[in-house]
XYZ file of N, CA and C in Angstrom:
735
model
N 57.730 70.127 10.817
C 58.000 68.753 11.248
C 57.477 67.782 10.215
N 58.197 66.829 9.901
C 57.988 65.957 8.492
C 57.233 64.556 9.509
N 56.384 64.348 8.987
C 55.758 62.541 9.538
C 56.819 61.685 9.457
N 57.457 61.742 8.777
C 58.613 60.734 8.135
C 60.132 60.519 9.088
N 59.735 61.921 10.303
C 60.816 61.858 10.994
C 60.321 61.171 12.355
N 58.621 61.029 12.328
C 58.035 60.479 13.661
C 57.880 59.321 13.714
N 57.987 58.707 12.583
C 57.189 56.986 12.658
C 58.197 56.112 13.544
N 57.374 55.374 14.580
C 57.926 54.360 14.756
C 58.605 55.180 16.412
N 58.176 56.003 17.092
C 58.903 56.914 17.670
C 59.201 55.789 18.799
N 58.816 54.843 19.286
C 58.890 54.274 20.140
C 60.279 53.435 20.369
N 60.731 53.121 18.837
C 61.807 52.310 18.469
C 63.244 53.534 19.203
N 62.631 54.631 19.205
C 63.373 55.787 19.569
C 63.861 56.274 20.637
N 63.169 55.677 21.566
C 63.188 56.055 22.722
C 62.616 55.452 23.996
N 62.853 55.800 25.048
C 62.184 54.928 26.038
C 60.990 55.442 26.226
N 59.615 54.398 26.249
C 58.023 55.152 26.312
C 57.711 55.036 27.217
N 57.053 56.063 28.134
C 56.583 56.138 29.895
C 55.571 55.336 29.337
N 55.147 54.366 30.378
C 54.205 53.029 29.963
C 52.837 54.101 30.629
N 52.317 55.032 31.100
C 51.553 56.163 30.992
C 51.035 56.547 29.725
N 52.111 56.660 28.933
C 51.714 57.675 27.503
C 50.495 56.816 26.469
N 49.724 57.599 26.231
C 48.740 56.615 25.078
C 49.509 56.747 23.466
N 49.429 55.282 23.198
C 50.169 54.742 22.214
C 49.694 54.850 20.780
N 49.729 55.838 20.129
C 48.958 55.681 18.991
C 49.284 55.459 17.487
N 48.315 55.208 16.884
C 48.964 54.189 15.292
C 48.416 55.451 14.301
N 48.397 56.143 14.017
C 47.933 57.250 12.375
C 47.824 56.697 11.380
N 46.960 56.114 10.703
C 46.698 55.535 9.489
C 45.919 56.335 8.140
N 47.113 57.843 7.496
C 46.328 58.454 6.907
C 47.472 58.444 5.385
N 46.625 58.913 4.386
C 48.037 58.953 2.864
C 47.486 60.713 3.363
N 47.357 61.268 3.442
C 47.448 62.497 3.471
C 48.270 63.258 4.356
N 49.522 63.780 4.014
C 50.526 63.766 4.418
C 50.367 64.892 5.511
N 49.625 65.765 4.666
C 49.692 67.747 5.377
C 48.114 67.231 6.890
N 47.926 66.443 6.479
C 46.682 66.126 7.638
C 47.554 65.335 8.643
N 47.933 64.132 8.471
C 49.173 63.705 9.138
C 50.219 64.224 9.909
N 50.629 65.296 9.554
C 51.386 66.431 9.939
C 51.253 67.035 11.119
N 49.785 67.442 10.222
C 49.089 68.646 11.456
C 48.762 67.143 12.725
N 48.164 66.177 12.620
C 47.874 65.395 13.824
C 49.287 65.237 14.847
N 49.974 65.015 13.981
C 51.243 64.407 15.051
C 51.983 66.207 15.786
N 51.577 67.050 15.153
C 51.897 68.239 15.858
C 51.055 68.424 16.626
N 50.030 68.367 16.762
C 48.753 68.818 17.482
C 49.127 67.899 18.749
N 49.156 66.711 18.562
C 49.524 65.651 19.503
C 50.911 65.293 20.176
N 52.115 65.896 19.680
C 53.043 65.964 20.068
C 53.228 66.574 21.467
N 53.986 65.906 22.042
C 54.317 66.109 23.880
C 54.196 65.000 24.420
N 53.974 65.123 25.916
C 54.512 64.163 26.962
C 53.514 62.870 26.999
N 52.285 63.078 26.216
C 51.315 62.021 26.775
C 51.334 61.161 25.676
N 51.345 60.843 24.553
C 51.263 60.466 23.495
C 52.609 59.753 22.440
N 52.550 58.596 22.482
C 53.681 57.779 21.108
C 53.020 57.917 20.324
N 53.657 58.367 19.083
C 52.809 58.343 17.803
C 53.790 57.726 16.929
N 52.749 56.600 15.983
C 53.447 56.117 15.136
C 52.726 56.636 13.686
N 53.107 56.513 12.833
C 51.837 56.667 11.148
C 52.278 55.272 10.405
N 51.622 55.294 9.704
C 51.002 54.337 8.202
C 50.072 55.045 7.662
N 50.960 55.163 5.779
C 50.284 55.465 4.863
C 49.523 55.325 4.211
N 49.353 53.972 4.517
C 48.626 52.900 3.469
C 47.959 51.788 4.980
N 47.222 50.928 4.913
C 46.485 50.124 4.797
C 47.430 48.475 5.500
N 48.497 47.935 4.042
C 49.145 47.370 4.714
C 50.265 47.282 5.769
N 50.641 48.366 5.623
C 51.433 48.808 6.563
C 50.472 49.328 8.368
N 49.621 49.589 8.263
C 49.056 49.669 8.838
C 48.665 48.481 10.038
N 48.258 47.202 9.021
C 48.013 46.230 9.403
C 49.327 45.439 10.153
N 50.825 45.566 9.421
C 51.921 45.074 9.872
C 52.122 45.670 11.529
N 51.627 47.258 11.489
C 52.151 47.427 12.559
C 51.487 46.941 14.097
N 50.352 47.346 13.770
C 49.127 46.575 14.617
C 49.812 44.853 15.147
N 50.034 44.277 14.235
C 50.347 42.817 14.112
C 51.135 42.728 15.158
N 52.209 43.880 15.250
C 53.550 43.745 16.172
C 54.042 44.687 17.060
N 52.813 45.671 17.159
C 52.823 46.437 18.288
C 51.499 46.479 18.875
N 52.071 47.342 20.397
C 50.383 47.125 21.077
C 50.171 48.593 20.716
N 49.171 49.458 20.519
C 48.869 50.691 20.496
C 47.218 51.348 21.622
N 46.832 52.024 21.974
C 45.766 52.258 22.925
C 45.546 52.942 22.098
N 45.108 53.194 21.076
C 44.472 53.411 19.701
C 44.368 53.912 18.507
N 43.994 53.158 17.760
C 44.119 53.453 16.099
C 43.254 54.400 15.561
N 44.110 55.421 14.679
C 43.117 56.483 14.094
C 43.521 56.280 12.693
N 42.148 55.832 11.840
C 42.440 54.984 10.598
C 41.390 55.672 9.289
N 42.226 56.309 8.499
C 41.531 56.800 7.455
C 40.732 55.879 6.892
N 39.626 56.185 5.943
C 38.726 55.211 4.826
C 39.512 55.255 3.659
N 39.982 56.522 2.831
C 39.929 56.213 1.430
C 42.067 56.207 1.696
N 42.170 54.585 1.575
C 43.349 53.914 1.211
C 43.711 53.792 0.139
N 45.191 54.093 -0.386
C 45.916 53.352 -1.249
C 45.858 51.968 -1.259
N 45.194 50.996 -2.166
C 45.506 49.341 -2.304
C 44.150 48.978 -0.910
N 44.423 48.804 0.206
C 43.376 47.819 1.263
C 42.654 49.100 1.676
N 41.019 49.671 1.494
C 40.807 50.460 2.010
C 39.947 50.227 3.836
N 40.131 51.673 4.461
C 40.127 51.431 5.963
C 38.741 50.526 6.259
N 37.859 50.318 5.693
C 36.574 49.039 6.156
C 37.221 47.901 6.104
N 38.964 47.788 5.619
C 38.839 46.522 4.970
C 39.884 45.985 6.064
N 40.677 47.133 6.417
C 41.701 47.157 7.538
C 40.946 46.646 8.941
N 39.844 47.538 9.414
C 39.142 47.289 10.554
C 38.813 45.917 10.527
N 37.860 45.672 9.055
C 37.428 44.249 9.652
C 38.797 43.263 9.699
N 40.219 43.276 9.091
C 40.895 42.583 9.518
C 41.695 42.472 10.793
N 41.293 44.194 11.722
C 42.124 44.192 12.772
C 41.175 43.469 13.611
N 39.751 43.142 13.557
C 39.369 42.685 14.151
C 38.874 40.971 14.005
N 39.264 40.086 12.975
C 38.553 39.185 12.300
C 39.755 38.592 12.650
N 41.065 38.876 11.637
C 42.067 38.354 11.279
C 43.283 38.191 12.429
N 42.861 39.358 12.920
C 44.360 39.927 14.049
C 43.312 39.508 15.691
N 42.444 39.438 15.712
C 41.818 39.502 16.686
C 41.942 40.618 17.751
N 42.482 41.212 17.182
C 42.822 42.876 17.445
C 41.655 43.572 18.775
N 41.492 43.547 19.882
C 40.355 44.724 20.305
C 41.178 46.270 20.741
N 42.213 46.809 19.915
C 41.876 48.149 20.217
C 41.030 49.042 19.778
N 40.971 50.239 20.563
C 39.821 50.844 19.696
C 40.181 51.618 18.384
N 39.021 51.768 17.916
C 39.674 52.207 16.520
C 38.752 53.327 15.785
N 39.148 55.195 15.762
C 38.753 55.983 15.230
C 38.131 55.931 13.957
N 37.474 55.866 12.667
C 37.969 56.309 11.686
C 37.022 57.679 11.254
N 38.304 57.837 10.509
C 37.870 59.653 10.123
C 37.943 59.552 8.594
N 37.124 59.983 7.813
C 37.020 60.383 6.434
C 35.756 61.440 6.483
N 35.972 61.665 5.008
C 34.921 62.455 4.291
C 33.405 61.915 4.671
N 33.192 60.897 3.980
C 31.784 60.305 3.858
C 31.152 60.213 5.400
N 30.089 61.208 5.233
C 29.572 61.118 6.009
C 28.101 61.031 5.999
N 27.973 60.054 4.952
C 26.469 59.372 4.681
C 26.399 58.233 5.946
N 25.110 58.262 6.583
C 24.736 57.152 7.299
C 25.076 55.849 7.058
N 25.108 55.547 5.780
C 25.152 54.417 5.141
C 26.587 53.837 5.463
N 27.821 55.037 5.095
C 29.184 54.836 5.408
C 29.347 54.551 6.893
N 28.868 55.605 7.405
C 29.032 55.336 9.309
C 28.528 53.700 9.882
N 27.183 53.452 9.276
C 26.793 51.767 9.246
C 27.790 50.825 9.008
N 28.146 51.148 7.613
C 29.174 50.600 7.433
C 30.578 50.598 7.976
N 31.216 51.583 8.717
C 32.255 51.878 9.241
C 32.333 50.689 10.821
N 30.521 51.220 11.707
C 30.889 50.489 12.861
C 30.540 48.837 12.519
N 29.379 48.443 11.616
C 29.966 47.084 11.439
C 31.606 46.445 11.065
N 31.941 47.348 10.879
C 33.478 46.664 10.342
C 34.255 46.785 11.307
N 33.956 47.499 12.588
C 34.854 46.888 13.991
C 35.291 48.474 13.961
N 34.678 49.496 13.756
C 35.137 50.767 14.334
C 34.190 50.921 16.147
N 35.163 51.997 16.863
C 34.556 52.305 17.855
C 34.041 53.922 17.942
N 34.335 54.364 16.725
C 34.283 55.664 16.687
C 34.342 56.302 15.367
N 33.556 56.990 15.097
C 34.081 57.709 13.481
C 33.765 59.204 13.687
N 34.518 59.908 12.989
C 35.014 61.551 12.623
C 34.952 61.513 11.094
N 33.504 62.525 10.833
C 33.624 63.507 9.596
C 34.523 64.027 9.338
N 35.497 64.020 8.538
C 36.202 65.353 7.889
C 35.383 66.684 7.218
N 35.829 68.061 7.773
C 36.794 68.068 8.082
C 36.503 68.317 9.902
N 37.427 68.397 10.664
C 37.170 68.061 12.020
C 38.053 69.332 12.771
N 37.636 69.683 13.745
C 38.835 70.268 14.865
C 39.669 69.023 15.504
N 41.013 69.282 15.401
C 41.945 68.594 16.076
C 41.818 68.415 17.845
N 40.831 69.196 17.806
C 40.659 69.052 19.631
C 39.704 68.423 19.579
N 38.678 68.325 19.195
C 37.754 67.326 18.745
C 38.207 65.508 18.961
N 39.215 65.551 17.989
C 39.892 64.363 18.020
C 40.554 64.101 18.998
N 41.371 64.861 19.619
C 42.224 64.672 21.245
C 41.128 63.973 22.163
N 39.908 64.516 21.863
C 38.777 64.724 23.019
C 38.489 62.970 23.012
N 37.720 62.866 21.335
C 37.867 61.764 21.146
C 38.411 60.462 21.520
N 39.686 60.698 21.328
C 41.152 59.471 21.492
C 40.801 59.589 23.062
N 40.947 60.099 23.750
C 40.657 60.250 25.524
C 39.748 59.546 26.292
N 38.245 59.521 25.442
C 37.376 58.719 25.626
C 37.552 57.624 25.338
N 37.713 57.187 24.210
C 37.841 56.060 23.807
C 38.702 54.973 24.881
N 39.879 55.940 25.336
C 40.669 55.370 26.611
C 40.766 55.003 27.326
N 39.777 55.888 27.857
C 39.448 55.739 29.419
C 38.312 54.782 29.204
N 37.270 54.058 28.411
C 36.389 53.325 28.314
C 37.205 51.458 28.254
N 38.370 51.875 27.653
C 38.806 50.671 27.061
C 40.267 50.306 28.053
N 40.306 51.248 28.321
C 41.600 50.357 29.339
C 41.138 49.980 30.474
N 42.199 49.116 31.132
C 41.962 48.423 32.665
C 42.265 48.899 33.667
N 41.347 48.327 34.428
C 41.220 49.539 35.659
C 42.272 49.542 36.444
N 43.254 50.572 36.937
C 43.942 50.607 37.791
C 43.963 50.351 39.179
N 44.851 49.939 39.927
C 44.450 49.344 41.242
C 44.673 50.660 41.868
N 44.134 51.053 43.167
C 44.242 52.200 44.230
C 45.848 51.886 44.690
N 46.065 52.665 44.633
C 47.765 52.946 45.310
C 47.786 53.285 46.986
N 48.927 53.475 47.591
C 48.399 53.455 49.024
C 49.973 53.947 49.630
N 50.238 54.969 50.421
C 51.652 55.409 50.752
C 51.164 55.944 52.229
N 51.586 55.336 53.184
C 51.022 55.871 54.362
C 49.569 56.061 54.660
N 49.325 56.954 54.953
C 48.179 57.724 54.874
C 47.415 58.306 53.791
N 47.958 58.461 52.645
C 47.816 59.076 51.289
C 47.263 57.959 50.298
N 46.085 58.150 49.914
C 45.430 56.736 48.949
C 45.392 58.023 47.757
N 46.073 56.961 46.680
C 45.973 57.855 45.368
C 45.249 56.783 43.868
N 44.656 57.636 43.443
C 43.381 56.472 42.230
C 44.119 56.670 41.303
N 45.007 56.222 40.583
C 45.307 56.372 38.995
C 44.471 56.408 37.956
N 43.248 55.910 38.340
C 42.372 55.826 37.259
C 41.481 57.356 37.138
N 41.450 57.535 37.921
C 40.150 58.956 38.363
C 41.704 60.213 38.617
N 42.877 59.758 39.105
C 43.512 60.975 39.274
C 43.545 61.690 40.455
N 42.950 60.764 41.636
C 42.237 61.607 42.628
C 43.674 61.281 43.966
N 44.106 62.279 44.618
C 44.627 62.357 46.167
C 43.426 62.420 47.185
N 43.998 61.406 48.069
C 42.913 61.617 49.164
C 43.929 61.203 50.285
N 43.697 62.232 51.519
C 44.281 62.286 52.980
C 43.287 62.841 53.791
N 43.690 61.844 54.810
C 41.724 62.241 55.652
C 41.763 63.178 55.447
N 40.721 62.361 54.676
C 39.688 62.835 53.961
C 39.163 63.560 53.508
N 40.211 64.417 52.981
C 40.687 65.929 52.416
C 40.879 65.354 50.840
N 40.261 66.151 49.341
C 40.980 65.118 48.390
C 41.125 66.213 47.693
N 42.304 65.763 46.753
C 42.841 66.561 45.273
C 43.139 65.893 44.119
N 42.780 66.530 42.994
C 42.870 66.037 41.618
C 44.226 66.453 40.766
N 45.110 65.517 41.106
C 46.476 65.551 39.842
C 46.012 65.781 38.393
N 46.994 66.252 37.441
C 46.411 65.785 36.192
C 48.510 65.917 35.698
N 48.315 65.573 34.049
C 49.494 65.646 33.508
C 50.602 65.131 34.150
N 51.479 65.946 33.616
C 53.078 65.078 34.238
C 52.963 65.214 36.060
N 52.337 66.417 36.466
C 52.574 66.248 38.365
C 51.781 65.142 38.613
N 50.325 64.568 37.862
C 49.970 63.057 37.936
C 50.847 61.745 37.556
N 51.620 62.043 36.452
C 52.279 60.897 36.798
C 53.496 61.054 37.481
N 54.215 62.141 37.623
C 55.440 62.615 38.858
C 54.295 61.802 39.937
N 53.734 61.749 40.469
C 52.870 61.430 41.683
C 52.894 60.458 41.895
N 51.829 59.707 40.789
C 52.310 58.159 40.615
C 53.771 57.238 41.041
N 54.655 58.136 40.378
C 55.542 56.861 40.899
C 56.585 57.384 41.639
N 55.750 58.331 42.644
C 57.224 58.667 43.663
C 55.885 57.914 44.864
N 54.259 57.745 44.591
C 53.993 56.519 45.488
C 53.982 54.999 45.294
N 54.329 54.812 44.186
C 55.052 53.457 43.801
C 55.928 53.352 44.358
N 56.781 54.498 44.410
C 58.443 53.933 44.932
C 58.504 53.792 46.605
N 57.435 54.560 46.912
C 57.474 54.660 48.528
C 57.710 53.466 49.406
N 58.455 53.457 50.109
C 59.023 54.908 50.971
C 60.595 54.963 50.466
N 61.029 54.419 49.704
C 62.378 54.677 48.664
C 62.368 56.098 48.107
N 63.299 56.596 47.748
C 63.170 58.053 47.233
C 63.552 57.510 45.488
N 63.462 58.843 44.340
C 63.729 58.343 43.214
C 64.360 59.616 42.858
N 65.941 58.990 42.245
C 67.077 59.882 41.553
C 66.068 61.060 41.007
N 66.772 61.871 40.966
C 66.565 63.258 39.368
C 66.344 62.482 38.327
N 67.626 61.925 37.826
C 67.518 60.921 36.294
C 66.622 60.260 36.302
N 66.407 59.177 37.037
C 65.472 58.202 37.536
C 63.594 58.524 36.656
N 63.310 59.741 37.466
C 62.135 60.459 37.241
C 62.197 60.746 35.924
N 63.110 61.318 35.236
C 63.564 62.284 34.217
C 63.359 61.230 32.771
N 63.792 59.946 33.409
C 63.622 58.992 32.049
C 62.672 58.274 32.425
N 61.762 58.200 33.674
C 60.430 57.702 33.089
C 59.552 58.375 32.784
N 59.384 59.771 32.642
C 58.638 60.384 32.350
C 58.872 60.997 30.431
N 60.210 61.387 30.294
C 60.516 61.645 29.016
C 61.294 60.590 28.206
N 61.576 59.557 28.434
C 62.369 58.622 28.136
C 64.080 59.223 28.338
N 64.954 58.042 28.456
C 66.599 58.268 28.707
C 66.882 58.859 27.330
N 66.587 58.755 26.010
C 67.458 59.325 25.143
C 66.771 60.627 24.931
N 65.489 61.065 25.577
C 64.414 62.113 24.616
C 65.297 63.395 25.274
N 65.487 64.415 25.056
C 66.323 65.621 25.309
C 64.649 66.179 26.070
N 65.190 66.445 27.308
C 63.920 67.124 27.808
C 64.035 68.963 28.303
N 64.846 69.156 27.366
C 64.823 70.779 28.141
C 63.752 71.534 27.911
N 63.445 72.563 28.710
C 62.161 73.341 28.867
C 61.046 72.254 29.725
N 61.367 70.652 29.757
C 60.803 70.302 30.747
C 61.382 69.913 32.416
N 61.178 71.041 32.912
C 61.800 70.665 34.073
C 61.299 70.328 35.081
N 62.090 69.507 35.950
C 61.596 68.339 36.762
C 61.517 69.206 38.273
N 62.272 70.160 38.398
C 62.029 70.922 39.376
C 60.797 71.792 39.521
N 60.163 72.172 37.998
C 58.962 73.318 37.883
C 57.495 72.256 37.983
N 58.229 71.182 37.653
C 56.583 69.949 37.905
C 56.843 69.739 39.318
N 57.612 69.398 39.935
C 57.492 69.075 41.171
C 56.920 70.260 42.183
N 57.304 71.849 41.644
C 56.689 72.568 42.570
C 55.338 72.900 42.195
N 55.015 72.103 41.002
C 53.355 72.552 40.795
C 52.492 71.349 41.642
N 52.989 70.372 41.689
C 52.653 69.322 42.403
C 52.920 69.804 44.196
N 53.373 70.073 44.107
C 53.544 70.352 45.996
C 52.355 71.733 45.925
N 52.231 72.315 45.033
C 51.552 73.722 45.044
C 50.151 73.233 45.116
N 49.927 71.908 44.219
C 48.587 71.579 44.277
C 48.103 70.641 45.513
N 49.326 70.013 45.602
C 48.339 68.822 46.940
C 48.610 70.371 48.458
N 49.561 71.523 48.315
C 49.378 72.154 49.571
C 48.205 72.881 49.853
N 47.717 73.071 48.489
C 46.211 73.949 48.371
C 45.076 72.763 48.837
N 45.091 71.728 48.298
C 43.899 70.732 48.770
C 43.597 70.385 49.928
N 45.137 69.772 50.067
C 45.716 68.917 51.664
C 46.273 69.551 52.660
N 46.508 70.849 52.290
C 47.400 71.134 53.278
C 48.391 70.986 53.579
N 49.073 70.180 52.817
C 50.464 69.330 53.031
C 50.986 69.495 50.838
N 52.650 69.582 51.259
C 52.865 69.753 49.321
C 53.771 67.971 50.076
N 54.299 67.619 50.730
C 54.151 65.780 50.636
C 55.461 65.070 49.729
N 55.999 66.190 49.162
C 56.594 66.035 48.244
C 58.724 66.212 48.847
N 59.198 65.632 49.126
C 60.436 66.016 49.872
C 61.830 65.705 48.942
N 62.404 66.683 49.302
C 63.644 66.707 48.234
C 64.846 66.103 48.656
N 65.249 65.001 48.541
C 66.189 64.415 49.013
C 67.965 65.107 48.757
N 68.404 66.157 48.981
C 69.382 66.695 48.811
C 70.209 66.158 47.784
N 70.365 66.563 46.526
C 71.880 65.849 45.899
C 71.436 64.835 45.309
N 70.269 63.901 45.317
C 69.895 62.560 45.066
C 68.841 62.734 44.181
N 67.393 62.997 44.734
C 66.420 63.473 44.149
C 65.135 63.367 45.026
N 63.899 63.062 44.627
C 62.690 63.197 45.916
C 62.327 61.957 46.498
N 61.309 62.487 47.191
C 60.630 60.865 47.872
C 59.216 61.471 48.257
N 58.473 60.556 48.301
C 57.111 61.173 48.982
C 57.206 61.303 50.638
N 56.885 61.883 51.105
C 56.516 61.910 52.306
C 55.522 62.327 53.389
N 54.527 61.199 53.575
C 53.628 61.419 54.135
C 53.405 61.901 55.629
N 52.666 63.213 55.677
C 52.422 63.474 57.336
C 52.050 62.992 58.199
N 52.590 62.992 58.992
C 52.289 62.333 60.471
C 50.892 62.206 60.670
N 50.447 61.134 61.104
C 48.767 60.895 61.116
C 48.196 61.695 62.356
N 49.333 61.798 63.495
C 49.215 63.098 64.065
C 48.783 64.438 63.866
């Protein structure tokens, strides 16, 4: 997979407003590579910049939930980027950076210049996932409690709760979850689901909407007792909450 075929993926397709949005700011192409593979799938937009100004353009005119921004730049190097995403752009996302230098002195220097985070090279790529996650969940806004009958669901924590019985969603059956109790008590097409979760143009085969939905009924039937989840014949699902009976 070439970087050169990912940039900008958003322009590409429709983005589940779920997915964390991210900016790659590395000249190292085969490192670049490996990130956007490592990171590739359902949770994640990835955009890159090679350089510095480009970097800065994109920031300018997109929103991203966070920047992972090399130090040693072609032309503006990354201390010089940060302090402008934060000085110039008034920028507060958060912002990784990963290089070599890993003298104290550099790291000093890294978080005065408006980093929230820095990574030694060289690094495990799960490391960095782990990373970007935190950074996330610290910096975004808090979600409001959702509410479908009887069924209170936390977007923020992930949590199902039915008296007072609770279960933990995660991945796509968390956001399949999400917005079949948004839609409640409306049901939502096949397609419907299918393009907010993968976008309308993204080709989603091997993800199927039938094998998430029965992992989701598999998980709230193990917690709750109830899978909650109802198939609207021909159309597509709806939530449906049990009788408080």
């Amino acid at each position: 997979m070439k970087v050169a075929l990912c940039v900008n993926q958003q322009t590409q397709r429709t983005v589940n407003v779920d997915m964390l949005k991210l900016l790659i700011v590395e000249d190292q192409v085969n490192l670049a590579e490996n990130i956007f593979e490592y990171l590739s799938g359902d949770h994640y937009a990835l955009d890159y910049a090679a350089d510095g100004l480009t970097a800065l353009h994109l920031v300018a005119t997109q929103a991203y939930d966070v920047v992972i921004l090399d130090l040693m730049l072609p032309g503006v190097n990354g201390f010089e980027i940060a302090r402008r995403i934060r000085e110039d752009l008034q920028c507060p996302t958060p912002v990784i950076m990963m290089t070599a230098l890993g003298d104290i002195n550099d790291k000093e220097k890294g978080f005065d210049s408006g980093a929230d985070d820095y990574l030694v090279k060289p690094f495990e790529l799960k490391e960095l996932k782990l990373r970007i996650e935190a950074l996330h969940r610290r910096h975004a806004p808090q979600k409001p409690i959702l509410k479908a009958g009887d069924i209170v669901f936390n977007p923020g924590t992930l949590e199902v709760e039915f008296h007072g019985l609770k279960a933990e969603v995660s991945g796509t059956p968390a956001r399949l979850f999400e917005l079949l109790v948004r839609a409640y008590p409306s049901f939502l097409s096949h397609q419907a689901l299918c393009d907010a979760l993968w976008g309308a143009d993204d080709d989603f085969e091997g993800k199927s909407l039938r094998t998430h939905i029965y992992i989701l009924r598999k998980s709230l039937k193990e917690k709750l007792g109830q899978g909650m989840v109802k198939t609207v014949h021909g159309r597509g699902y709806r939530l449906e909450p049990p009788n408080a009976e």
